[in-house]
């Protein structure tokens, strides 16, 4: 009889994940198995699945090239089983798991991701991660306000939006003052035009005060989630851009339904995300119920 699959459940501001250790690289993780584990009715339940695997044993050559800097690869899958480039909240939960399991022992270390090696460090809020450089919309496709897309939420009029690349794609909307953030229907995916070739995460943002915004998000391959780390960074970058100031060192508080994240703008268009990471349960799934 095959061994059961071991997992840990964790979350960062209620953006939750199923972590699966694959310390010898023999397990692998198919799209069907990832989707099963993320299923909230038939599986364990989560916004995504993270396979914990040695970087040198990763499937992708570009990831294996990071092995000299990062011992462990965060192999991240969306809830539908599709492969994702990056997950900001996931990096913090991944870091908390590595240290709890003794796979990393310091207060700062490097992890491998599909967007490159990323440094994580223990922080007063839990963990902080340097997510690397961001990039705004192509100026040739944006209007004078930086908008390069229209976003339809429900049946109302479309909102102007700006694209922000953080290694994964985001489309950020600054809501008009007369629109209630909490009343918007994110039960179905917002329609983005022009349609991004690889899909996009959509952030709906409401300014609260200087350096402070509230946000809801519809994640590509998942649906509405309680939080999105890279989305919080995209919201801070876009709001800074609209305010006419992308000052290095500025700090933003981003309130999401699951809590609060801190975003710091770094030099050279870098951005750091900080917030909590909680490991809430450990368990096993019988082999006979797992998809092939």
PDB file of C-alpha atoms in Angstrom:
ATOM      1  CA  UNK A   1       0.000   0.000   0.000  1.00  0.00           C
ATOM      2  CA  UNK A   2       1.288   3.449  -0.926  1.00  0.00           C
ATOM      3  CA  UNK A   3       2.229   5.859   1.837  1.00  0.00           C
ATOM      4  CA  UNK A   4      -0.184   8.668   2.703  1.00  0.00           C
ATOM      5  CA  UNK A   5       0.646  12.189   1.567  1.00  0.00           C
ATOM      6  CA  UNK A   6       1.868  14.450   4.363  1.00  0.00           C
ATOM      7  CA  UNK A   7       0.837  18.098   4.396  1.00  0.00           C
ATOM      8  CA  UNK A   8       0.850  21.267   6.479  1.00  0.00           C
ATOM      9  CA  UNK A   9      -1.851  23.934   6.299  1.00  0.00           C
ATOM     10  CA  UNK A  10      -0.814  27.574   6.698  1.00  0.00           C
ATOM     11  CA  UNK A  11      -1.941  31.083   5.867  1.00  0.00           C
ATOM     12  CA  UNK A  12      -0.716  34.660   5.529  1.00  0.00           C
ATOM     13  CA  UNK A  13      -3.488  37.167   6.302  1.00  0.00           C
ATOM     14  CA  UNK A  14      -5.943  34.320   5.584  1.00  0.00           C
ATOM     15  CA  UNK A  15      -4.533  33.643   2.104  1.00  0.00           C
ATOM     16  CA  UNK A  16      -4.234  29.907   2.788  1.00  0.00           C
ATOM     17  CA  UNK A  17      -2.033  27.175   1.385  1.00  0.00           C
ATOM     18  CA  UNK A  18      -1.449  23.442   1.519  1.00  0.00           C
ATOM     19  CA  UNK A  19       2.281  22.750   1.853  1.00  0.00           C
ATOM     20  CA  UNK A  20       3.511  19.369   0.637  1.00  0.00           C
ATOM     21  CA  UNK A  21       7.058  18.265   1.515  1.00  0.00           C
ATOM     22  CA  UNK A  22       8.927  16.524  -1.312  1.00  0.00           C
ATOM     23  CA  UNK A  23      12.376  16.510   0.223  1.00  0.00           C
ATOM     24  CA  UNK A  24      13.857  13.916  -2.130  1.00  0.00           C
ATOM     25  CA  UNK A  25      12.067  15.169  -5.252  1.00  0.00           C
ATOM     26  CA  UNK A  26      10.376  11.811  -5.817  1.00  0.00           C
ATOM     27  CA  UNK A  27       6.781  12.879  -5.200  1.00  0.00           C
ATOM     28  CA  UNK A  28       6.152  15.466  -7.908  1.00  0.00           C
ATOM     29  CA  UNK A  29       2.876  17.350  -8.048  1.00  0.00           C
ATOM     30  CA  UNK A  30       0.450  17.017 -10.952  1.00  0.00           C
ATOM     31  CA  UNK A  31      -2.131  19.686 -11.758  1.00  0.00           C
ATOM     32  CA  UNK A  32      -4.921  17.276 -10.826  1.00  0.00           C
ATOM     33  CA  UNK A  33      -3.401  16.423  -7.465  1.00  0.00           C
ATOM     34  CA  UNK A  34      -2.774  20.100  -6.654  1.00  0.00           C
ATOM     35  CA  UNK A  35      -6.379  20.978  -7.533  1.00  0.00           C
ATOM     36  CA  UNK A  36      -7.625  18.098  -5.371  1.00  0.00           C
ATOM     37  CA  UNK A  37      -5.612  19.225  -2.363  1.00  0.00           C
ATOM     38  CA  UNK A  38      -6.838  22.814  -2.756  1.00  0.00           C
ATOM     39  CA  UNK A  39     -10.491  21.751  -3.076  1.00  0.00           C
ATOM     40  CA  UNK A  40     -12.375  23.008  -0.002  1.00  0.00           C
ATOM     41  CA  UNK A  41     -14.999  20.255  -0.162  1.00  0.00           C
ATOM     42  CA  UNK A  42     -13.282  17.136  -1.449  1.00  0.00           C
ATOM     43  CA  UNK A  43      -9.691  17.908  -0.426  1.00  0.00           C
ATOM     44  CA  UNK A  44      -7.816  19.811   2.261  1.00  0.00           C
ATOM     45  CA  UNK A  45      -8.722  23.305   1.074  1.00  0.00           C
ATOM     46  CA  UNK A  46      -6.612  26.303   0.174  1.00  0.00           C
ATOM     47  CA  UNK A  47      -6.037  29.165  -2.223  1.00  0.00           C
ATOM     48  CA  UNK A  48      -2.957  27.368  -3.484  1.00  0.00           C
ATOM     49  CA  UNK A  49      -0.566  24.455  -3.024  1.00  0.00           C
ATOM     50  CA  UNK A  50       3.171  24.724  -2.312  1.00  0.00           C
ATOM     51  CA  UNK A  51       5.518  21.812  -2.937  1.00  0.00           C
ATOM     52  CA  UNK A  52       8.670  22.013  -0.808  1.00  0.00           C
ATOM     53  CA  UNK A  53      11.474  20.568  -2.929  1.00  0.00           C
ATOM     54  CA  UNK A  54      15.271  20.984  -3.107  1.00  0.00           C
ATOM     55  CA  UNK A  55      16.119  23.586  -5.722  1.00  0.00           C
ATOM     56  CA  UNK A  56      18.616  21.278  -7.393  1.00  0.00           C
ATOM     57  CA  UNK A  57      15.783  18.780  -8.007  1.00  0.00           C
ATOM     58  CA  UNK A  58      13.298  21.265  -9.503  1.00  0.00           C
ATOM     59  CA  UNK A  59      11.741  20.388 -12.848  1.00  0.00           C
ATOM     60  CA  UNK A  60      12.567  23.724 -14.534  1.00  0.00           C
ATOM     61  CA  UNK A  61      16.194  24.420 -15.573  1.00  0.00           C
ATOM     62  CA  UNK A  62      15.812  28.132 -14.735  1.00  0.00           C
ATOM     63  CA  UNK A  63      14.919  27.198 -11.162  1.00  0.00           C
ATOM     64  CA  UNK A  64      17.759  24.679 -10.809  1.00  0.00           C
ATOM     65  CA  UNK A  65      20.175  27.486 -11.727  1.00  0.00           C
ATOM     66  CA  UNK A  66      19.282  29.151  -8.407  1.00  0.00           C
ATOM     67  CA  UNK A  67      20.598  26.201  -6.379  1.00  0.00           C
ATOM     68  CA  UNK A  68      23.868  27.957  -5.550  1.00  0.00           C
ATOM     69  CA  UNK A  69      21.877  30.686  -3.751  1.00  0.00           C
ATOM     70  CA  UNK A  70      18.758  28.910  -2.485  1.00  0.00           C
ATOM     71  CA  UNK A  71      18.474  25.399  -1.054  1.00  0.00           C
ATOM     72  CA  UNK A  72      14.675  25.156  -1.339  1.00  0.00           C
ATOM     73  CA  UNK A  73      12.258  25.843  -4.192  1.00  0.00           C
ATOM     74  CA  UNK A  74       8.719  27.129  -3.581  1.00  0.00           C
ATOM     75  CA  UNK A  75       6.868  25.178  -6.285  1.00  0.00           C
ATOM     76  CA  UNK A  76       3.597  27.105  -6.229  1.00  0.00           C
ATOM     77  CA  UNK A  77       0.299  26.066  -7.848  1.00  0.00           C
ATOM     78  CA  UNK A  78      -2.992  27.965  -7.990  1.00  0.00           C
ATOM     79  CA  UNK A  79      -6.150  26.372  -6.602  1.00  0.00           C
ATOM     80  CA  UNK A  80      -7.111  25.123 -10.083  1.00  0.00           C
ATOM     81  CA  UNK A  81      -3.778  23.294 -10.347  1.00  0.00           C
ATOM     82  CA  UNK A  82      -2.187  25.744 -12.770  1.00  0.00           C
ATOM     83  CA  UNK A  83       1.429  26.758 -12.282  1.00  0.00           C
ATOM     84  CA  UNK A  84       2.000  30.286 -10.939  1.00  0.00           C
ATOM     85  CA  UNK A  85       5.130  32.399 -11.118  1.00  0.00           C
ATOM     86  CA  UNK A  86       5.020  33.899  -7.627  1.00  0.00           C
ATOM     87  CA  UNK A  87       2.941  34.238  -4.460  1.00  0.00           C
ATOM     88  CA  UNK A  88       3.917  36.930  -1.956  1.00  0.00           C
ATOM     89  CA  UNK A  89       1.950  35.575   0.997  1.00  0.00           C
ATOM     90  CA  UNK A  90       3.101  32.098   0.052  1.00  0.00           C
ATOM     91  CA  UNK A  91       6.773  33.053   0.378  1.00  0.00           C
ATOM     92  CA  UNK A  92       6.243  33.993   4.030  1.00  0.00           C
ATOM     93  CA  UNK A  93       4.339  30.803   4.839  1.00  0.00           C
ATOM     94  CA  UNK A  94       7.040  28.835   2.997  1.00  0.00           C
ATOM     95  CA  UNK A  95       9.730  30.559   5.088  1.00  0.00           C
ATOM     96  CA  UNK A  96       7.884  29.826   8.336  1.00  0.00           C
ATOM     97  CA  UNK A  97       7.601  26.159   7.344  1.00  0.00           C
ATOM     98  CA  UNK A  98      11.290  25.854   6.426  1.00  0.00           C
ATOM     99  CA  UNK A  99      12.383  27.250   9.770  1.00  0.00           C
ATOM    100  CA  UNK A 100       9.893  25.215  11.808  1.00  0.00           C
ATOM    101  CA  UNK A 101      11.081  22.022  10.127  1.00  0.00           C
ATOM    102  CA  UNK A 102      14.755  22.914  10.614  1.00  0.00           C
ATOM    103  CA  UNK A 103      15.326  23.053   6.853  1.00  0.00           C
ATOM    104  CA  UNK A 104      16.586  26.610   7.353  1.00  0.00           C
ATOM    105  CA  UNK A 105      17.823  27.871  10.704  1.00  0.00           C
ATOM    106  CA  UNK A 106      18.677  31.553  10.319  1.00  0.00           C
ATOM    107  CA  UNK A 107      16.577  34.690  10.538  1.00  0.00           C
ATOM    108  CA  UNK A 108      17.313  35.452   6.875  1.00  0.00           C
ATOM    109  CA  UNK A 109      17.790  33.114   3.927  1.00  0.00           C
ATOM    110  CA  UNK A 110      17.120  32.816   0.218  1.00  0.00           C
ATOM    111  CA  UNK A 111      14.402  30.769  -1.441  1.00  0.00           C
ATOM    112  CA  UNK A 112      14.022  29.833  -5.099  1.00  0.00           C
ATOM    113  CA  UNK A 113      10.907  30.858  -7.045  1.00  0.00           C
ATOM    114  CA  UNK A 114       9.928  30.922 -10.704  1.00  0.00           C
ATOM    115  CA  UNK A 115      10.637  34.672 -10.711  1.00  0.00           C
ATOM    116  CA  UNK A 116      14.137  34.230  -9.295  1.00  0.00           C
ATOM    117  CA  UNK A 117      15.853  33.852  -5.927  1.00  0.00           C
ATOM    118  CA  UNK A 118      14.165  35.867  -3.170  1.00  0.00           C
ATOM    119  CA  UNK A 119      15.532  36.818   0.255  1.00  0.00           C
ATOM    120  CA  UNK A 120      13.182  36.343   3.211  1.00  0.00           C
ATOM    121  CA  UNK A 121      13.873  37.558   6.736  1.00  0.00           C
ATOM    122  CA  UNK A 122      12.200  37.401  10.112  1.00  0.00           C
ATOM    123  CA  UNK A 123      10.345  40.659  10.769  1.00  0.00           C
ATOM    124  CA  UNK A 124       8.357  42.235  13.588  1.00  0.00           C
ATOM    125  CA  UNK A 125       5.208  41.489  11.564  1.00  0.00           C
ATOM    126  CA  UNK A 126       6.246  37.874  10.976  1.00  0.00           C
ATOM    127  CA  UNK A 127       8.286  37.627   7.776  1.00  0.00           C
ATOM    128  CA  UNK A 128       9.384  40.072   5.087  1.00  0.00           C
ATOM    129  CA  UNK A 129      10.371  39.207   1.536  1.00  0.00           C
ATOM    130  CA  UNK A 130      12.122  41.223  -1.129  1.00  0.00           C
ATOM    131  CA  UNK A 131       9.964  40.489  -4.158  1.00  0.00           C
ATOM    132  CA  UNK A 132      12.390  42.025  -6.626  1.00  0.00           C
ATOM    133  CA  UNK A 133      11.634  44.648  -9.267  1.00  0.00           C
ATOM    134  CA  UNK A 134       8.200  45.757 -10.385  1.00  0.00           C
ATOM    135  CA  UNK A 135       7.258  47.152 -13.784  1.00  0.00           C
ATOM    136  CA  UNK A 136       4.377  49.409 -14.757  1.00  0.00           C
ATOM    137  CA  UNK A 137       2.384  49.280 -17.964  1.00  0.00           C
ATOM    138  CA  UNK A 138       4.150  49.917 -21.243  1.00  0.00           C
ATOM    139  CA  UNK A 139       4.032  53.716 -21.679  1.00  0.00           C
ATOM    140  CA  UNK A 140       3.238  53.229 -25.358  1.00  0.00           C
ATOM    141  CA  UNK A 141      -0.052  51.509 -24.497  1.00  0.00           C
ATOM    142  CA  UNK A 142      -1.064  53.641 -21.490  1.00  0.00           C
ATOM    143  CA  UNK A 143      -2.978  56.915 -21.487  1.00  0.00           C
ATOM    144  CA  UNK A 144      -1.686  60.067 -19.820  1.00  0.00           C
ATOM    145  CA  UNK A 145      -2.931  58.835 -16.432  1.00  0.00           C
ATOM    146  CA  UNK A 146      -1.097  55.541 -16.847  1.00  0.00           C
ATOM    147  CA  UNK A 147      -4.249  53.507 -17.468  1.00  0.00           C
ATOM    148  CA  UNK A 148      -3.853  50.740 -20.016  1.00  0.00           C
ATOM    149  CA  UNK A 149      -6.913  48.554 -19.371  1.00  0.00           C
ATOM    150  CA  UNK A 150     -10.607  48.592 -18.594  1.00  0.00           C
ATOM    151  CA  UNK A 151     -12.016  46.325 -15.889  1.00  0.00           C
ATOM    152  CA  UNK A 152     -15.672  45.270 -15.810  1.00  0.00           C
ATOM    153  CA  UNK A 153     -16.883  44.130 -12.373  1.00  0.00           C
ATOM    154  CA  UNK A 154     -20.375  42.697 -12.549  1.00  0.00           C
ATOM    155  CA  UNK A 155     -22.759  44.554 -14.827  1.00  0.00           C
ATOM    156  CA  UNK A 156     -21.667  48.115 -14.031  1.00  0.00           C
ATOM    157  CA  UNK A 157     -19.623  50.527 -16.080  1.00  0.00           C
ATOM    158  CA  UNK A 158     -15.955  49.620 -16.556  1.00  0.00           C
ATOM    159  CA  UNK A 159     -13.178  51.085 -14.416  1.00  0.00           C
ATOM    160  CA  UNK A 160      -9.867  52.392 -15.744  1.00  0.00           C
ATOM    161  CA  UNK A 161      -6.920  50.314 -14.549  1.00  0.00           C
ATOM    162  CA  UNK A 162      -3.158  50.049 -14.747  1.00  0.00           C
ATOM    163  CA  UNK A 163      -1.064  46.907 -15.249  1.00  0.00           C
ATOM    164  CA  UNK A 164       1.725  46.143 -12.776  1.00  0.00           C
ATOM    165  CA  UNK A 165       4.139  43.253 -13.259  1.00  0.00           C
ATOM    166  CA  UNK A 166       5.651  41.725 -10.104  1.00  0.00           C
ATOM    167  CA  UNK A 167       6.827  38.558 -11.783  1.00  0.00           C
ATOM    168  CA  UNK A 168       3.136  37.698 -11.986  1.00  0.00           C
ATOM    169  CA  UNK A 169       0.515  39.923 -13.650  1.00  0.00           C
ATOM    170  CA  UNK A 170      -1.729  42.417 -11.855  1.00  0.00           C
ATOM    171  CA  UNK A 171      -4.371  44.892 -12.980  1.00  0.00           C
ATOM    172  CA  UNK A 172      -5.069  47.607 -10.386  1.00  0.00           C
ATOM    173  CA  UNK A 173      -8.211  49.742 -10.201  1.00  0.00           C
ATOM    174  CA  UNK A 174      -8.460  52.937  -8.129  1.00  0.00           C
ATOM    175  CA  UNK A 175     -12.149  53.002  -7.321  1.00  0.00           C
ATOM    176  CA  UNK A 176     -14.125  56.227  -7.809  1.00  0.00           C
ATOM    177  CA  UNK A 177     -15.260  57.838  -4.546  1.00  0.00           C
ATOM    178  CA  UNK A 178     -18.912  56.896  -5.106  1.00  0.00           C
ATOM    179  CA  UNK A 179     -18.181  53.151  -5.398  1.00  0.00           C
ATOM    180  CA  UNK A 180     -18.370  50.991  -2.246  1.00  0.00           C
ATOM    181  CA  UNK A 181     -15.421  48.576  -2.140  1.00  0.00           C
ATOM    182  CA  UNK A 182     -17.288  46.108   0.049  1.00  0.00           C
ATOM    183  CA  UNK A 183     -20.377  46.017  -2.168  1.00  0.00           C
ATOM    184  CA  UNK A 184     -18.627  44.910  -5.362  1.00  0.00           C
ATOM    185  CA  UNK A 185     -19.466  41.430  -6.622  1.00  0.00           C
ATOM    186  CA  UNK A 186     -16.317  39.355  -7.076  1.00  0.00           C
ATOM    187  CA  UNK A 187     -18.200  36.074  -7.278  1.00  0.00           C
ATOM    188  CA  UNK A 188     -17.238  35.926 -10.942  1.00  0.00           C
ATOM    189  CA  UNK A 189     -13.978  36.986 -12.505  1.00  0.00           C
ATOM    190  CA  UNK A 190     -13.737  40.647 -13.540  1.00  0.00           C
ATOM    191  CA  UNK A 191     -13.496  41.089 -17.288  1.00  0.00           C
ATOM    192  CA  UNK A 192     -10.268  42.810 -18.315  1.00  0.00           C
ATOM    193  CA  UNK A 193      -9.889  44.437 -21.728  1.00  0.00           C
ATOM    194  CA  UNK A 194      -7.601  44.066 -23.533  1.00  0.00           C
ATOM    195  CA  UNK A 195      -7.383  40.533 -22.206  1.00  0.00           C
ATOM    196  CA  UNK A 196      -3.899  39.759 -20.794  1.00  0.00           C
ATOM    197  CA  UNK A 197      -2.399  36.763 -22.622  1.00  0.00           C
ATOM    198  CA  UNK A 198      -1.711  34.821 -19.417  1.00  0.00           C
ATOM    199  CA  UNK A 199      -4.594  36.123 -17.341  1.00  0.00           C
ATOM    200  CA  UNK A 200      -4.228  38.567 -14.474  1.00  0.00           C
ATOM    201  CA  UNK A 201      -4.947  39.192 -10.814  1.00  0.00           C
ATOM    202  CA  UNK A 202      -7.336  42.130 -10.342  1.00  0.00           C
ATOM    203  CA  UNK A 203      -6.974  44.484  -7.359  1.00  0.00           C
ATOM    204  CA  UNK A 204      -9.721  46.952  -6.430  1.00  0.00           C
ATOM    205  CA  UNK A 205      -8.264  49.696  -4.258  1.00  0.00           C
ATOM    206  CA  UNK A 206      -9.754  52.363  -1.981  1.00  0.00           C
ATOM    207  CA  UNK A 207      -7.431  55.051  -0.507  1.00  0.00           C
ATOM    208  CA  UNK A 208      -7.905  55.484   3.258  1.00  0.00           C
ATOM    209  CA  UNK A 209      -5.238  58.068   4.057  1.00  0.00           C
ATOM    210  CA  UNK A 210      -1.597  58.923   3.372  1.00  0.00           C
ATOM    211  CA  UNK A 211       0.276  55.673   2.810  1.00  0.00           C
ATOM    212  CA  UNK A 212      -2.807  53.594   3.576  1.00  0.00           C
ATOM    213  CA  UNK A 213      -5.225  51.762   1.274  1.00  0.00           C
ATOM    214  CA  UNK A 214      -7.850  49.025   1.471  1.00  0.00           C
ATOM    215  CA  UNK A 215      -8.019  46.332  -1.198  1.00  0.00           C
ATOM    216  CA  UNK A 216     -10.009  43.391  -2.455  1.00  0.00           C
ATOM    217  CA  UNK A 217      -8.619  40.973  -5.019  1.00  0.00           C
ATOM    218  CA  UNK A 218      -9.764  38.387  -7.540  1.00  0.00           C
ATOM    219  CA  UNK A 219      -6.848  36.015  -8.125  1.00  0.00           C
ATOM    220  CA  UNK A 220      -6.161  34.335 -11.423  1.00  0.00           C
ATOM    221  CA  UNK A 221      -6.935  30.617 -11.190  1.00  0.00           C
ATOM    222  CA  UNK A 222      -8.485  30.963  -7.720  1.00  0.00           C
ATOM    223  CA  UNK A 223     -11.286  33.539  -7.369  1.00  0.00           C
ATOM    224  CA  UNK A 224     -11.663  36.157  -4.655  1.00  0.00           C
ATOM    225  CA  UNK A 225      -9.203  35.550  -1.842  1.00  0.00           C
ATOM    226  CA  UNK A 226      -8.862  37.076   1.596  1.00  0.00           C
ATOM    227  CA  UNK A 227      -5.462  38.495   0.704  1.00  0.00           C
ATOM    228  CA  UNK A 228      -2.830  38.638  -2.035  1.00  0.00           C
ATOM    229  CA  UNK A 229       0.732  39.650  -1.197  1.00  0.00           C
ATOM    230  CA  UNK A 230       1.951  40.552  -4.657  1.00  0.00           C
ATOM    231  CA  UNK A 231      -1.422  42.225  -5.200  1.00  0.00           C
ATOM    232  CA  UNK A 232      -0.852  44.402  -2.127  1.00  0.00           C
ATOM    233  CA  UNK A 233       2.507  45.417  -3.586  1.00  0.00           C
ATOM    234  CA  UNK A 234       0.903  46.172  -6.944  1.00  0.00           C
ATOM    235  CA  UNK A 235      -1.733  48.291  -5.180  1.00  0.00           C
ATOM    236  CA  UNK A 236       0.933  50.283  -3.328  1.00  0.00           C
ATOM    237  CA  UNK A 237       2.991  50.827  -6.481  1.00  0.00           C
ATOM    238  CA  UNK A 238      -0.021  51.903  -8.534  1.00  0.00           C
ATOM    239  CA  UNK A 239      -1.315  54.242  -5.814  1.00  0.00           C
ATOM    240  CA  UNK A 240       2.142  55.790  -5.444  1.00  0.00           C
ATOM    241  CA  UNK A 241       2.278  56.295  -9.194  1.00  0.00           C
ATOM    242  CA  UNK A 242      -1.147  57.945  -9.276  1.00  0.00           C
ATOM    243  CA  UNK A 243      -0.067  60.202  -6.394  1.00  0.00           C
ATOM    244  CA  UNK A 244       2.952  61.291  -8.434  1.00  0.00           C
ATOM    245  CA  UNK A 245       5.525  59.877  -6.031  1.00  0.00           C
ATOM    246  CA  UNK A 246       7.382  56.561  -6.166  1.00  0.00           C
ATOM    247  CA  UNK A 247       9.814  57.503  -3.406  1.00  0.00           C
ATOM    248  CA  UNK A 248      12.330  54.880  -2.343  1.00  0.00           C
ATOM    249  CA  UNK A 249      11.815  54.022   1.308  1.00  0.00           C
ATOM    250  CA  UNK A 250       8.143  54.929   1.480  1.00  0.00           C
ATOM    251  CA  UNK A 251       5.923  52.519   3.422  1.00  0.00           C
ATOM    252  CA  UNK A 252       2.313  51.569   2.710  1.00  0.00           C
ATOM    253  CA  UNK A 253      -0.249  49.826   4.868  1.00  0.00           C
ATOM    254  CA  UNK A 254      -2.592  47.644   2.821  1.00  0.00           C
ATOM    255  CA  UNK A 255      -5.756  46.413   4.521  1.00  0.00           C
ATOM    256  CA  UNK A 256      -7.204  43.230   3.036  1.00  0.00           C
ATOM    257  CA  UNK A 257     -10.201  41.195   4.249  1.00  0.00           C
ATOM    258  CA  UNK A 258      -7.804  38.834   6.051  1.00  0.00           C
ATOM    259  CA  UNK A 259      -5.719  41.429   7.860  1.00  0.00           C
ATOM    260  CA  UNK A 260      -3.006  43.986   7.151  1.00  0.00           C
ATOM    261  CA  UNK A 261       0.192  43.893   5.083  1.00  0.00           C
ATOM    262  CA  UNK A 262       3.096  46.317   4.960  1.00  0.00           C
ATOM    263  CA  UNK A 263       4.719  47.241   1.649  1.00  0.00           C
ATOM    264  CA  UNK A 264       8.010  49.105   1.368  1.00  0.00           C
ATOM    265  CA  UNK A 265       9.251  50.627  -1.877  1.00  0.00           C
ATOM    266  CA  UNK A 266      12.951  49.881  -2.364  1.00  0.00           C
ATOM    267  CA  UNK A 267      15.665  51.244  -4.627  1.00  0.00           C
ATOM    268  CA  UNK A 268      15.776  50.282  -8.304  1.00  0.00           C
ATOM    269  CA  UNK A 269      12.018  49.652  -8.487  1.00  0.00           C
ATOM    270  CA  UNK A 270      12.211  46.974  -5.814  1.00  0.00           C
ATOM    271  CA  UNK A 271       9.473  46.204  -3.313  1.00  0.00           C
ATOM    272  CA  UNK A 272       9.352  44.394   0.036  1.00  0.00           C
ATOM    273  CA  UNK A 273       6.286  42.719   1.514  1.00  0.00           C
ATOM    274  CA  UNK A 274       5.902  42.095   5.260  1.00  0.00           C
ATOM    275  CA  UNK A 275       3.178  40.387   7.249  1.00  0.00           C
ATOM    276  CA  UNK A 276       2.256  37.382   9.373  1.00  0.00           C
ATOM    277  CA  UNK A 277       2.650  33.714   8.512  1.00  0.00           C
ATOM    278  CA  UNK A 278       0.785  31.075  10.520  1.00  0.00           C
ATOM    279  CA  UNK A 279       1.064  27.283  10.351  1.00  0.00           C
ATOM    280  CA  UNK A 280      -2.229  25.952  11.663  1.00  0.00           C
ATOM    281  CA  UNK A 281      -2.366  22.181  11.087  1.00  0.00           C
ATOM    282  CA  UNK A 282      -0.462  19.090  10.022  1.00  0.00           C
ATOM    283  CA  UNK A 283      -2.000  15.962   8.570  1.00  0.00           C
ATOM    284  CA  UNK A 284      -2.018  13.187   6.012  1.00  0.00           C
ATOM    285  CA  UNK A 285      -4.192  12.266   3.056  1.00  0.00           C
ATOM    286  CA  UNK A 286      -4.663   8.546   2.315  1.00  0.00           C
ATOM    287  CA  UNK A 287      -2.994   7.519  -0.912  1.00  0.00           C
ATOM    288  CA  UNK A 288      -6.121   5.806  -2.213  1.00  0.00           C
ATOM    289  CA  UNK A 289      -8.104   9.066  -2.410  1.00  0.00           C
ATOM    290  CA  UNK A 290      -5.421  11.009  -4.268  1.00  0.00           C
ATOM    291  CA  UNK A 291      -5.737  11.503  -8.039  1.00  0.00           C
ATOM    292  CA  UNK A 292      -3.097   9.681 -10.048  1.00  0.00           C
TER     293      UNK A 292
END
